mmCIF file of N, CA and C in Angstrom:
data_model
loop_
_atom_site.group_PDB
_atom_site.id
_atom_site.type_symbol
_atom_site.label_atom_id
_atom_site.label_comp_id
_atom_site.label_asym_id
_atom_site.label_seq_id
_atom_site.Cartn_x
_atom_site.Cartn_y
_atom_site.Cartn_z
ATOM 1 N N MET A 1 129.975 101.539 113.669
ATOM 2 C CA MET A 1 128.657 102.034 114.011
ATOM 3 C C MET A 1 128.841 103.165 115.026
ATOM 4 N N THR A 2 128.424 104.365 114.661
ATOM 5 C CA THR A 2 128.584 105.511 115.556
ATOM 6 C C THR A 2 127.411 105.613 116.529
ATOM 7 N N GLU A 3 127.606 106.419 117.553
ATOM 8 C CA GLU A 3 126.551 106.664 118.533
ATOM 9 C C GLU A 3 125.323 107.290 117.856
ATOM 10 N N ASN A 4 125.564 108.197 116.913
ATOM 11 C CA ASN A 4 124.451 108.834 116.194
ATOM 12 C C ASN A 4 123.641 107.825 115.384
ATOM 13 N N TYR A 5 124.333 106.905 114.728
ATOM 14 C CA TYR A 5 123.653 105.871 113.944
ATOM 15 C C TYR A 5 122.803 105.005 114.875
ATOM 16 N N PHE A 6 123.378 104.594 115.979
ATOM 17 C CA PHE A 6 122.658 103.775 116.956
ATOM 18 C C PHE A 6 121.427 104.522 117.465
ATOM 19 N N PHE A 7 121.601 105.801 117.799
ATOM 20 C CA PHE A 7 120.497 106.629 118.298
ATOM 21 C C PHE A 7 119.366 106.697 117.268
ATOM 22 N N ARG A 8 119.714 107.038 116.025
ATOM 23 C CA ARG A 8 118.703 107.192 114.975
ATOM 24 C C ARG A 8 118.010 105.877 114.654
ATOM 25 N N LYS A 9 118.807 104.859 114.386
ATOM 26 C CA LYS A 9 118.287 103.593 113.877
ATOM 27 C C LYS A 9 117.624 102.745 114.956
ATOM 28 N N PHE A 10 118.318 102.573 116.075
ATOM 29 C CA PHE A 10 117.840 101.612 117.076
ATOM 30 C C PHE A 10 117.044 102.248 118.209
ATOM 31 N N GLN A 11 117.451 103.412 118.689
ATOM 32 C CA GLN A 11 116.689 104.042 119.761
ATOM 33 C C GLN A 11 115.411 104.678 119.231
ATOM 34 N N CYS A 12 115.537 105.402 118.117
ATOM 35 C CA CYS A 12 114.379 106.114 117.572
ATOM 36 C C CYS A 12 113.642 105.333 116.494
ATOM 37 N N GLY A 13 114.278 104.296 115.947
ATOM 38 C CA GLY A 13 113.631 103.465 114.935
ATOM 39 C C GLY A 13 113.343 104.200 113.636
ATOM 40 N N LEU A 14 114.202 105.133 113.283
ATOM 41 C CA LEU A 14 113.974 105.939 112.085
ATOM 42 C C LEU A 14 114.926 105.553 110.961
ATOM 43 N N SER A 15 114.402 105.515 109.754
ATOM 44 C CA SER A 15 115.252 105.325 108.574
ATOM 45 C C SER A 15 115.894 106.670 108.241
ATOM 46 N N LYS A 16 116.863 106.649 107.339
ATOM 47 C CA LYS A 16 117.478 107.907 106.906
ATOM 48 C C LYS A 16 116.430 108.821 106.270
ATOM 49 N N LYS A 17 115.597 108.237 105.417
ATOM 50 C CA LYS A 17 114.571 109.011 104.720
ATOM 51 C C LYS A 17 113.579 109.631 105.717
ATOM 52 N N ASP A 18 113.106 108.830 106.677
ATOM 53 C CA ASP A 18 112.161 109.336 107.683
ATOM 54 C C ASP A 18 112.787 110.441 108.522
ATOM 55 N N THR A 19 114.057 110.257 108.888
ATOM 56 C CA THR A 19 114.753 111.265 109.684
ATOM 57 C C THR A 19 114.893 112.560 108.897
ATOM 58 N N ALA A 20 115.253 112.438 107.627
ATOM 59 C CA ALA A 20 115.403 113.621 106.774
ATOM 60 C C ALA A 20 114.083 114.389 106.679
ATOM 61 N N GLU A 21 112.990 113.673 106.494
ATOM 62 C CA GLU A 21 111.677 114.322 106.401
ATOM 63 C C GLU A 21 111.290 114.971 107.727
ATOM 64 N N LEU A 22 111.517 114.255 108.810
ATOM 65 C CA LEU A 22 111.166 114.752 110.140
ATOM 66 C C LEU A 22 111.933 116.024 110.491
ATOM 67 N N CYS A 23 113.213 116.058 110.145
ATOM 68 C CA CYS A 23 114.093 117.172 110.527
ATOM 69 C C CYS A 23 114.253 118.218 109.422
ATOM 70 N N PHE A 24 113.539 118.052 108.310
ATOM 71 C CA PHE A 24 113.631 118.990 107.178
ATOM 72 C C PHE A 24 115.076 119.101 106.673
ATOM 73 N N LYS A 25 115.697 117.943 106.525
ATOM 74 C CA LYS A 25 117.076 117.860 106.020
ATOM 75 C C LYS A 25 117.069 116.930 104.816
ATOM 76 N N ASN A 26 118.223 116.811 104.156
ATOM 77 C CA ASN A 26 118.312 115.843 103.069
ATOM 78 C C ASN A 26 119.029 114.588 103.580
ATOM 79 N N VAL A 27 118.894 113.512 102.834
ATOM 80 C CA VAL A 27 119.440 112.219 103.245
ATOM 81 C C VAL A 27 120.958 112.282 103.405
ATOM 82 N N SER A 28 121.632 113.081 102.598
ATOM 83 C CA SER A 28 123.097 113.171 102.720
ATOM 84 C C SER A 28 123.499 113.784 104.065
ATOM 85 N N THR A 29 122.699 114.702 104.587
ATOM 86 C CA THR A 29 122.970 115.265 105.918
ATOM 87 C C THR A 29 122.838 114.181 106.983
ATOM 88 N N ILE A 30 121.830 113.338 106.851
ATOM 89 C CA ILE A 30 121.616 112.257 107.819
ATOM 90 C C ILE A 30 122.789 111.280 107.742
ATOM 91 N N THR A 31 123.271 111.003 106.559
ATOM 92 C CA THR A 31 124.435 110.122 106.382
ATOM 93 C C THR A 31 125.641 110.701 107.114
ATOM 94 N N LYS A 32 125.826 112.011 107.031
ATOM 95 C CA LYS A 32 126.930 112.665 107.746
ATOM 96 C C LYS A 32 126.754 112.535 109.258
ATOM 97 N N TRP A 33 125.517 112.650 109.740
ATOM 98 C CA TRP A 33 125.272 112.448 111.170
ATOM 99 C C TRP A 33 125.651 111.024 111.562
ATOM 100 N N ASP A 34 125.241 110.064 110.732
ATOM 101 C CA ASP A 34 125.544 108.657 111.011
ATOM 102 C C ASP A 34 127.047 108.397 111.087
ATOM 103 N N LYS A 35 127.810 109.203 110.369
ATOM 104 C CA LYS A 35 129.272 109.022 110.365
ATOM 105 C C LYS A 35 129.948 109.782 111.504
ATOM 106 N N GLY A 36 129.158 110.514 112.296
ATOM 107 C CA GLY A 36 129.733 111.175 113.460
ATOM 108 C C GLY A 36 129.536 112.668 113.563
ATOM 109 N N ARG A 37 129.070 113.321 112.499
ATOM 110 C CA ARG A 37 128.817 114.758 112.585
ATOM 111 C C ARG A 37 127.712 114.999 113.625
ATOM 112 N N THR A 38 127.829 116.076 114.375
ATOM 113 C CA THR A 38 126.887 116.381 115.454
ATOM 114 C C THR A 38 125.463 116.572 114.930
ATOM 115 N N ILE A 39 124.522 115.918 115.591
ATOM 116 C CA ILE A 39 123.107 116.104 115.282
ATOM 117 C C ILE A 39 122.655 117.342 116.054
ATOM 118 N N PRO A 40 122.061 118.329 115.387
ATOM 119 C CA PRO A 40 121.588 119.518 116.100
ATOM 120 C C PRO A 40 120.602 119.134 117.211
ATOM 121 N N PRO A 41 120.671 119.822 118.362
ATOM 122 C CA PRO A 41 119.800 119.477 119.501
ATOM 123 C C PRO A 41 118.316 119.453 119.145
ATOM 124 N N GLU A 42 117.880 120.397 118.302
ATOM 125 C CA GLU A 42 116.459 120.428 117.948
ATOM 126 C C GLU A 42 116.058 119.203 117.134
ATOM 127 N N CYS A 43 116.985 118.672 116.333
ATOM 128 C CA CYS A 43 116.700 117.462 115.554
ATOM 129 C C CYS A 43 116.692 116.237 116.465
ATOM 130 N N ARG A 44 117.610 116.181 117.424
ATOM 131 C CA ARG A 44 117.606 115.079 118.397
ATOM 132 C C ARG A 44 116.280 115.050 119.149
ATOM 133 N N ARG A 45 115.829 116.240 119.554
ATOM 134 C CA ARG A 45 114.561 116.330 120.288
ATOM 135 C C ARG A 45 113.399 115.863 119.420
ATOM 136 N N LEU A 46 113.359 116.292 118.157
ATOM 137 C CA LEU A 46 112.305 115.842 117.245
ATOM 138 C C LEU A 46 112.312 114.318 117.108
ATOM 139 N N MET A 47 113.496 113.754 117.009
ATOM 140 C CA MET A 47 113.616 112.301 116.859
ATOM 141 C C MET A 47 113.129 111.590 118.118
ATOM 142 N N ARG A 48 113.495 112.112 119.287
ATOM 143 C CA ARG A 48 113.036 111.505 120.546
ATOM 144 C C ARG A 48 111.526 111.639 120.690
ATOM 145 N N MET A 49 110.992 112.822 120.340
ATOM 146 C CA MET A 49 109.547 113.034 120.433
ATOM 147 C C MET A 49 108.798 112.097 119.493
ATOM 148 N N HIS A 50 109.319 111.946 118.276
ATOM 149 C CA HIS A 50 108.683 111.080 117.283
ATOM 150 C C HIS A 50 108.563 109.645 117.805
ATOM 151 N N LYS A 51 109.566 109.172 118.460
ATOM 152 C CA LYS A 51 109.576 107.809 118.988
ATOM 153 C C LYS A 51 108.793 107.709 120.298
ATOM 154 N N GLY A 52 108.450 108.850 120.906
ATOM 155 C CA GLY A 52 107.749 108.817 122.183
ATOM 156 C C GLY A 52 108.711 108.702 123.347
ATOM 157 N N LEU A 53 109.984 108.970 123.085
ATOM 158 C CA LEU A 53 110.970 108.869 124.157
ATOM 159 C C LEU A 53 110.946 110.088 125.062
ATOM 160 N N GLU A 54 110.305 111.156 124.629
ATOM 161 C CA GLU A 54 110.318 112.387 125.406
ATOM 162 C C GLU A 54 108.947 113.037 125.367
ATOM 163 N N LEU A 55 108.205 112.945 126.466
ATOM 164 C CA LEU A 55 106.894 113.568 126.538
ATOM 165 C C LEU A 55 106.948 114.923 127.234
ATOM 166 N N SER A 56 108.031 115.196 127.964
ATOM 167 C CA SER A 56 108.118 116.455 128.701
ATOM 168 C C SER A 56 108.129 117.664 127.779
ATOM 169 N N SER A 57 108.480 117.470 126.520
ATOM 170 C CA SER A 57 108.468 118.596 125.588
ATOM 171 C C SER A 57 107.037 119.009 125.244
ATOM 172 N N ILE A 58 106.073 118.110 125.479
ATOM 173 C CA ILE A 58 104.665 118.438 125.245
ATOM 174 C C ILE A 58 104.174 119.364 126.354
ATOM 175 N N ASP A 59 104.483 118.990 127.599
ATOM 176 C CA ASP A 59 104.070 119.751 128.772
ATOM 177 C C ASP A 59 104.956 119.322 129.931
ATOM 178 N N LYS A 60 105.357 120.264 130.772
ATOM 179 C CA LYS A 60 106.280 119.943 131.859
ATOM 180 C C LYS A 60 105.706 118.933 132.855
ATOM 181 N N ARG A 61 104.393 118.782 132.911
ATOM 182 C CA ARG A 61 103.800 117.793 133.820
ATOM 183 C C ARG A 61 104.119 116.359 133.406
ATOM 184 N N TRP A 62 104.572 116.157 132.160
ATOM 185 C CA TRP A 62 104.920 114.824 131.663
ATOM 186 C C TRP A 62 106.389 114.480 131.902
ATOM 187 N N LYS A 63 107.089 115.317 132.660
ATOM 188 C CA LYS A 63 108.508 115.056 132.933
ATOM 189 C C LYS A 63 108.665 113.657 133.530
ATOM 190 N N GLY A 64 109.557 112.886 132.946
ATOM 191 C CA GLY A 64 109.815 111.537 133.434
ATOM 192 C C GLY A 64 108.935 110.464 132.800
ATOM 193 N N TRP A 65 107.979 110.867 131.979
ATOM 194 C CA TRP A 65 107.097 109.909 131.307
ATOM 195 C C TRP A 65 107.539 109.723 129.867
ATOM 196 N N ARG A 66 107.292 108.506 129.328
ATOM 197 C CA ARG A 66 107.614 108.206 127.941
ATOM 198 C C ARG A 66 106.682 107.102 127.451
ATOM 199 N N ILE A 67 106.670 106.895 126.142
ATOM 200 C CA ILE A 67 105.929 105.792 125.545
ATOM 201 C C ILE A 67 106.956 104.729 125.176
ATOM 202 N N SER A 68 106.719 103.514 125.613
ATOM 203 C CA SER A 68 107.624 102.413 125.295
ATOM 204 C C SER A 68 106.812 101.168 124.996
ATOM 205 N N ASN A 69 106.976 100.631 123.798
ATOM 206 C CA ASN A 69 106.239 99.428 123.368
ATOM 207 C C ASN A 69 104.735 99.575 123.562
ATOM 208 N N GLY A 70 104.230 100.759 123.284
ATOM 209 C CA GLY A 70 102.791 100.987 123.381
ATOM 210 C C GLY A 70 102.284 101.246 124.788
ATOM 211 N N LEU A 71 103.190 101.330 125.765
ATOM 212 C CA LEU A 71 102.800 101.575 127.149
ATOM 213 C C LEU A 71 103.281 102.945 127.591
ATOM 214 N N LEU A 72 102.497 103.604 128.434
ATOM 215 C CA LEU A 72 102.920 104.848 129.042
ATOM 216 C C LEU A 72 103.727 104.465 130.278
ATOM 217 N N CYS A 73 104.975 104.929 130.367
ATOM 218 C CA CYS A 73 105.884 104.525 131.444
ATOM 219 C C CYS A 73 106.459 105.751 132.138
ATOM 220 N N ASN A 74 106.760 105.603 133.437
ATOM 221 C CA ASN A 74 107.462 106.681 134.123
ATOM 222 C C ASN A 74 108.786 106.175 134.678
ATOM 223 N N GLU A 75 109.555 107.100 135.260
ATOM 224 C CA GLU A 75 110.877 106.752 135.776
ATOM 225 C C GLU A 75 110.817 105.727 136.906
ATOM 226 N N GLY A 76 109.692 105.690 137.620
ATOM 227 C CA GLY A 76 109.536 104.770 138.742
ATOM 228 C C GLY A 76 109.161 103.358 138.331
ATOM 229 N N GLY A 77 109.035 103.130 137.027
ATOM 230 C CA GLY A 77 108.712 101.792 136.548
ATOM 231 C C GLY A 77 107.227 101.512 136.405
ATOM 232 N N VAL A 78 106.377 102.517 136.648
ATOM 233 C CA VAL A 78 104.935 102.337 136.467
ATOM 234 C C VAL A 78 104.641 102.322 134.979
ATOM 235 N N THR A 79 103.909 101.302 134.521
ATOM 236 C CA THR A 79 103.494 101.226 133.121
ATOM 237 C C THR A 79 101.976 101.135 133.071
ATOM 238 N N LEU A 80 101.399 101.832 132.115
ATOM 239 C CA LEU A 80 99.945 101.868 131.982
ATOM 240 C C LEU A 80 99.527 101.602 130.548
ATOM 241 N N VAL A 81 98.477 100.807 130.393
ATOM 242 C CA VAL A 81 97.857 100.610 129.088
ATOM 243 C C VAL A 81 96.639 101.525 129.029
ATOM 244 N N PRO A 82 96.122 101.821 127.838
ATOM 245 C CA PRO A 82 94.981 102.735 127.742
ATOM 246 C C PRO A 82 93.792 102.335 128.623
ATOM 247 N N GLU A 83 93.513 101.051 128.740
ATOM 248 C CA GLU A 83 92.380 100.596 129.547
ATOM 249 C C GLU A 83 92.551 100.989 131.011
ATOM 250 N N GLN A 84 93.777 100.940 131.526
ATOM 251 C CA GLN A 84 94.025 101.328 132.909
ATOM 252 C C GLN A 84 93.807 102.828 133.104
ATOM 253 N N ILE A 85 94.213 103.601 132.137
ATOM 254 C CA ILE A 85 94.015 105.049 132.218
ATOM 255 C C ILE A 85 92.526 105.368 132.211
ATOM 256 N N LEU A 86 91.767 104.706 131.323
ATOM 257 C CA LEU A 86 90.318 104.927 131.267
ATOM 258 C C LEU A 86 89.630 104.492 132.561
ATOM 259 N N THR A 87 90.092 103.393 133.140
ATOM 260 C CA THR A 87 89.518 102.921 134.402
ATOM 261 C C THR A 87 89.757 103.945 135.500
ATOM 262 N N GLY A 88 90.973 104.447 135.580
ATOM 263 C CA GLY A 88 91.291 105.464 136.586
ATOM 264 C C GLY A 88 90.432 106.702 136.407
ATOM 265 N N TYR A 89 90.269 107.121 135.165
ATOM 266 C CA TYR A 89 89.435 108.288 134.881
ATOM 267 C C TYR A 89 87.985 108.021 135.290
ATOM 268 N N ALA A 90 87.473 106.831 134.962
ATOM 269 C CA ALA A 90 86.095 106.479 135.327
ATOM 270 C C ALA A 90 85.915 106.508 136.835
ATOM 271 N N LEU A 91 86.886 105.989 137.564
ATOM 272 C CA LEU A 91 86.797 105.993 139.027
ATOM 273 C C LEU A 91 86.788 107.417 139.580
ATOM 274 N N LEU A 92 87.574 108.284 139.003
ATOM 275 C CA LEU A 92 87.592 109.678 139.446
ATOM 276 C C LEU A 92 86.269 110.375 139.136
ATOM 277 N N GLU A 93 85.683 110.058 137.984
ATOM 278 C CA GLU A 93 84.413 110.667 137.591
ATOM 279 C C GLU A 93 83.267 110.238 138.506
ATOM 280 N N ILE A 94 83.299 109.003 138.951
ATOM 281 C CA ILE A 94 82.233 108.498 139.815
ATOM 282 C C ILE A 94 82.226 109.275 141.125
ATOM 283 N N SER A 95 83.359 109.419 141.727
ATOM 284 C CA SER A 95 83.618 110.205 142.941
ATOM 285 C C SER A 95 82.486 110.193 143.972
ATOM 286 N N SER A 96 81.993 109.016 144.307
ATOM 287 C CA SER A 96 80.983 108.901 145.357
ATOM 288 C C SER A 96 81.453 107.878 146.377
ATOM 289 N N ALA A 97 80.698 107.769 147.443
ATOM 290 C CA ALA A 97 81.056 106.827 148.512
ATOM 291 C C ALA A 97 81.067 105.409 147.966
ATOM 292 N N ASN A 98 81.756 104.524 148.648
ATOM 293 C CA ASN A 98 81.885 103.133 148.217
ATOM 294 C C ASN A 98 80.573 102.401 148.507
ATOM 295 N N ASP A 99 79.597 102.554 147.615
ATOM 296 C CA ASP A 99 78.301 101.923 147.809
ATOM 297 C C ASP A 99 77.944 101.021 146.632
ATOM 298 N N ARG A 100 76.767 100.438 146.688
ATOM 299 C CA ARG A 100 76.330 99.477 145.677
ATOM 300 C C ARG A 100 76.267 100.103 144.287
ATOM 301 N N ILE A 101 75.753 101.301 144.167
ATOM 302 C CA ILE A 101 75.631 101.965 142.864
ATOM 303 C C ILE A 101 77.012 102.208 142.259
ATOM 304 N N THR A 102 77.938 102.639 143.078
ATOM 305 C CA THR A 102 79.300 102.884 142.603
ATOM 306 C C THR A 102 79.917 101.592 142.082
ATOM 307 N N MET A 103 79.761 100.510 142.840
ATOM 308 C CA MET A 103 80.316 99.230 142.413
ATOM 309 C C MET A 103 79.704 98.770 141.097
ATOM 310 N N LEU A 104 78.407 98.975 140.909
ATOM 311 C CA LEU A 104 77.760 98.596 139.655
ATOM 312 C C LEU A 104 78.323 99.401 138.483
ATOM 313 N N LYS A 105 78.579 100.681 138.698
ATOM 314 C CA LYS A 105 79.159 101.515 137.640
ATOM 315 C C LYS A 105 80.568 101.044 137.285
ATOM 316 N N ILE A 106 81.327 100.674 138.285
ATOM 317 C CA ILE A 106 82.688 100.189 138.046
ATOM 318 C C ILE A 106 82.653 98.884 137.262
ATOM 319 N N ILE A 107 81.774 97.979 137.660
ATOM 320 C CA ILE A 107 81.660 96.695 136.964
ATOM 321 C C ILE A 107 81.224 96.917 135.516
ATOM 322 N N LYS A 108 80.272 97.822 135.295
ATOM 323 C CA LYS A 108 79.813 98.129 133.940
ATOM 324 C C LYS A 108 80.970 98.673 133.097
ATOM 325 N N ALA A 109 81.745 99.593 133.656
ATOM 326 C CA ALA A 109 82.895 100.157 132.924
ATOM 327 C C ALA A 109 83.928 99.077 132.627
ATOM 328 N N ALA A 110 84.175 98.203 133.596
ATOM 329 C CA ALA A 110 85.147 97.125 133.395
ATOM 330 C C ALA A 110 84.691 96.175 132.296
ATOM 331 N N ARG A 111 83.409 95.858 132.256
ATOM 332 C CA ARG A 111 82.881 94.976 131.200
ATOM 333 C C ARG A 111 82.991 95.621 129.827
ATOM 334 N N MET A 112 82.727 96.936 129.758
ATOM 335 C CA MET A 112 82.856 97.637 128.476
ATOM 336 C C MET A 112 84.305 97.593 128.004
ATOM 337 N N MET A 113 85.242 97.782 128.931
ATOM 338 C CA MET A 113 86.662 97.772 128.569
ATOM 339 C C MET A 113 87.089 96.369 128.165
ATOM 340 N N ASP A 114 86.527 95.351 128.816
ATOM 341 C CA ASP A 114 86.883 93.970 128.466
ATOM 342 C C ASP A 114 86.391 93.659 127.061
ATOM 343 N N LYS A 115 85.211 94.124 126.700
ATOM 344 C CA LYS A 115 84.707 93.934 125.336
ATOM 345 C C LYS A 115 85.603 94.660 124.336
ATOM 346 N N PHE A 116 86.035 95.873 124.682
ATOM 347 C CA PHE A 116 86.915 96.655 123.819
ATOM 348 C C PHE A 116 88.243 95.930 123.635
ATOM 349 N N LYS A 117 88.765 95.376 124.703
ATOM 350 C CA LYS A 117 90.050 94.673 124.673
ATOM 351 C C LYS A 117 89.947 93.393 123.848
ATOM 352 N N SER A 118 88.816 92.704 123.940
ATOM 353 C CA SER A 118 88.641 91.432 123.228
ATOM 354 C C SER A 118 88.485 91.599 121.724
ATOM 355 N N SER A 119 87.959 92.770 121.308
ATOM 356 C CA SER A 119 87.706 92.954 119.870
ATOM 357 C C SER A 119 88.912 93.409 119.111
#
C-alpha cells in the first residue's frame, strides 16, 4: 500500500473512478499514482478540497480550517456545527445591550434551532 493509495482512498475517501473524474484523468493514471507515481500538486489539492481537508484554497481567511466528519474545525481544536454558527451570527445581528428584549430574541432563535435539529 503506497502513500498515494492511502491518501486517495483513506484520507480523501475517493474511488479510482471518482478521482479520475475529479482530476480529468483516466483510471489507468490513477492506478499508476496508487503504485507510486507522483500525483500532480493540482490534483492533490483538488482531492483535498473535495474531501474538505483544505478550505484555505477558497479564501485565505480560512487558513487552518477544514471540514471533518461534518464539523467545521480549526487548528486549535475548535469544532462547530451549523447550529452554533447560526447562533453566533444571530447574536452578532442582535448587537444590543444585554436586556430583556435581547434575551427573548436569543431564546426564540434557540428554540427555532432546536426544532430544526429535532426534525
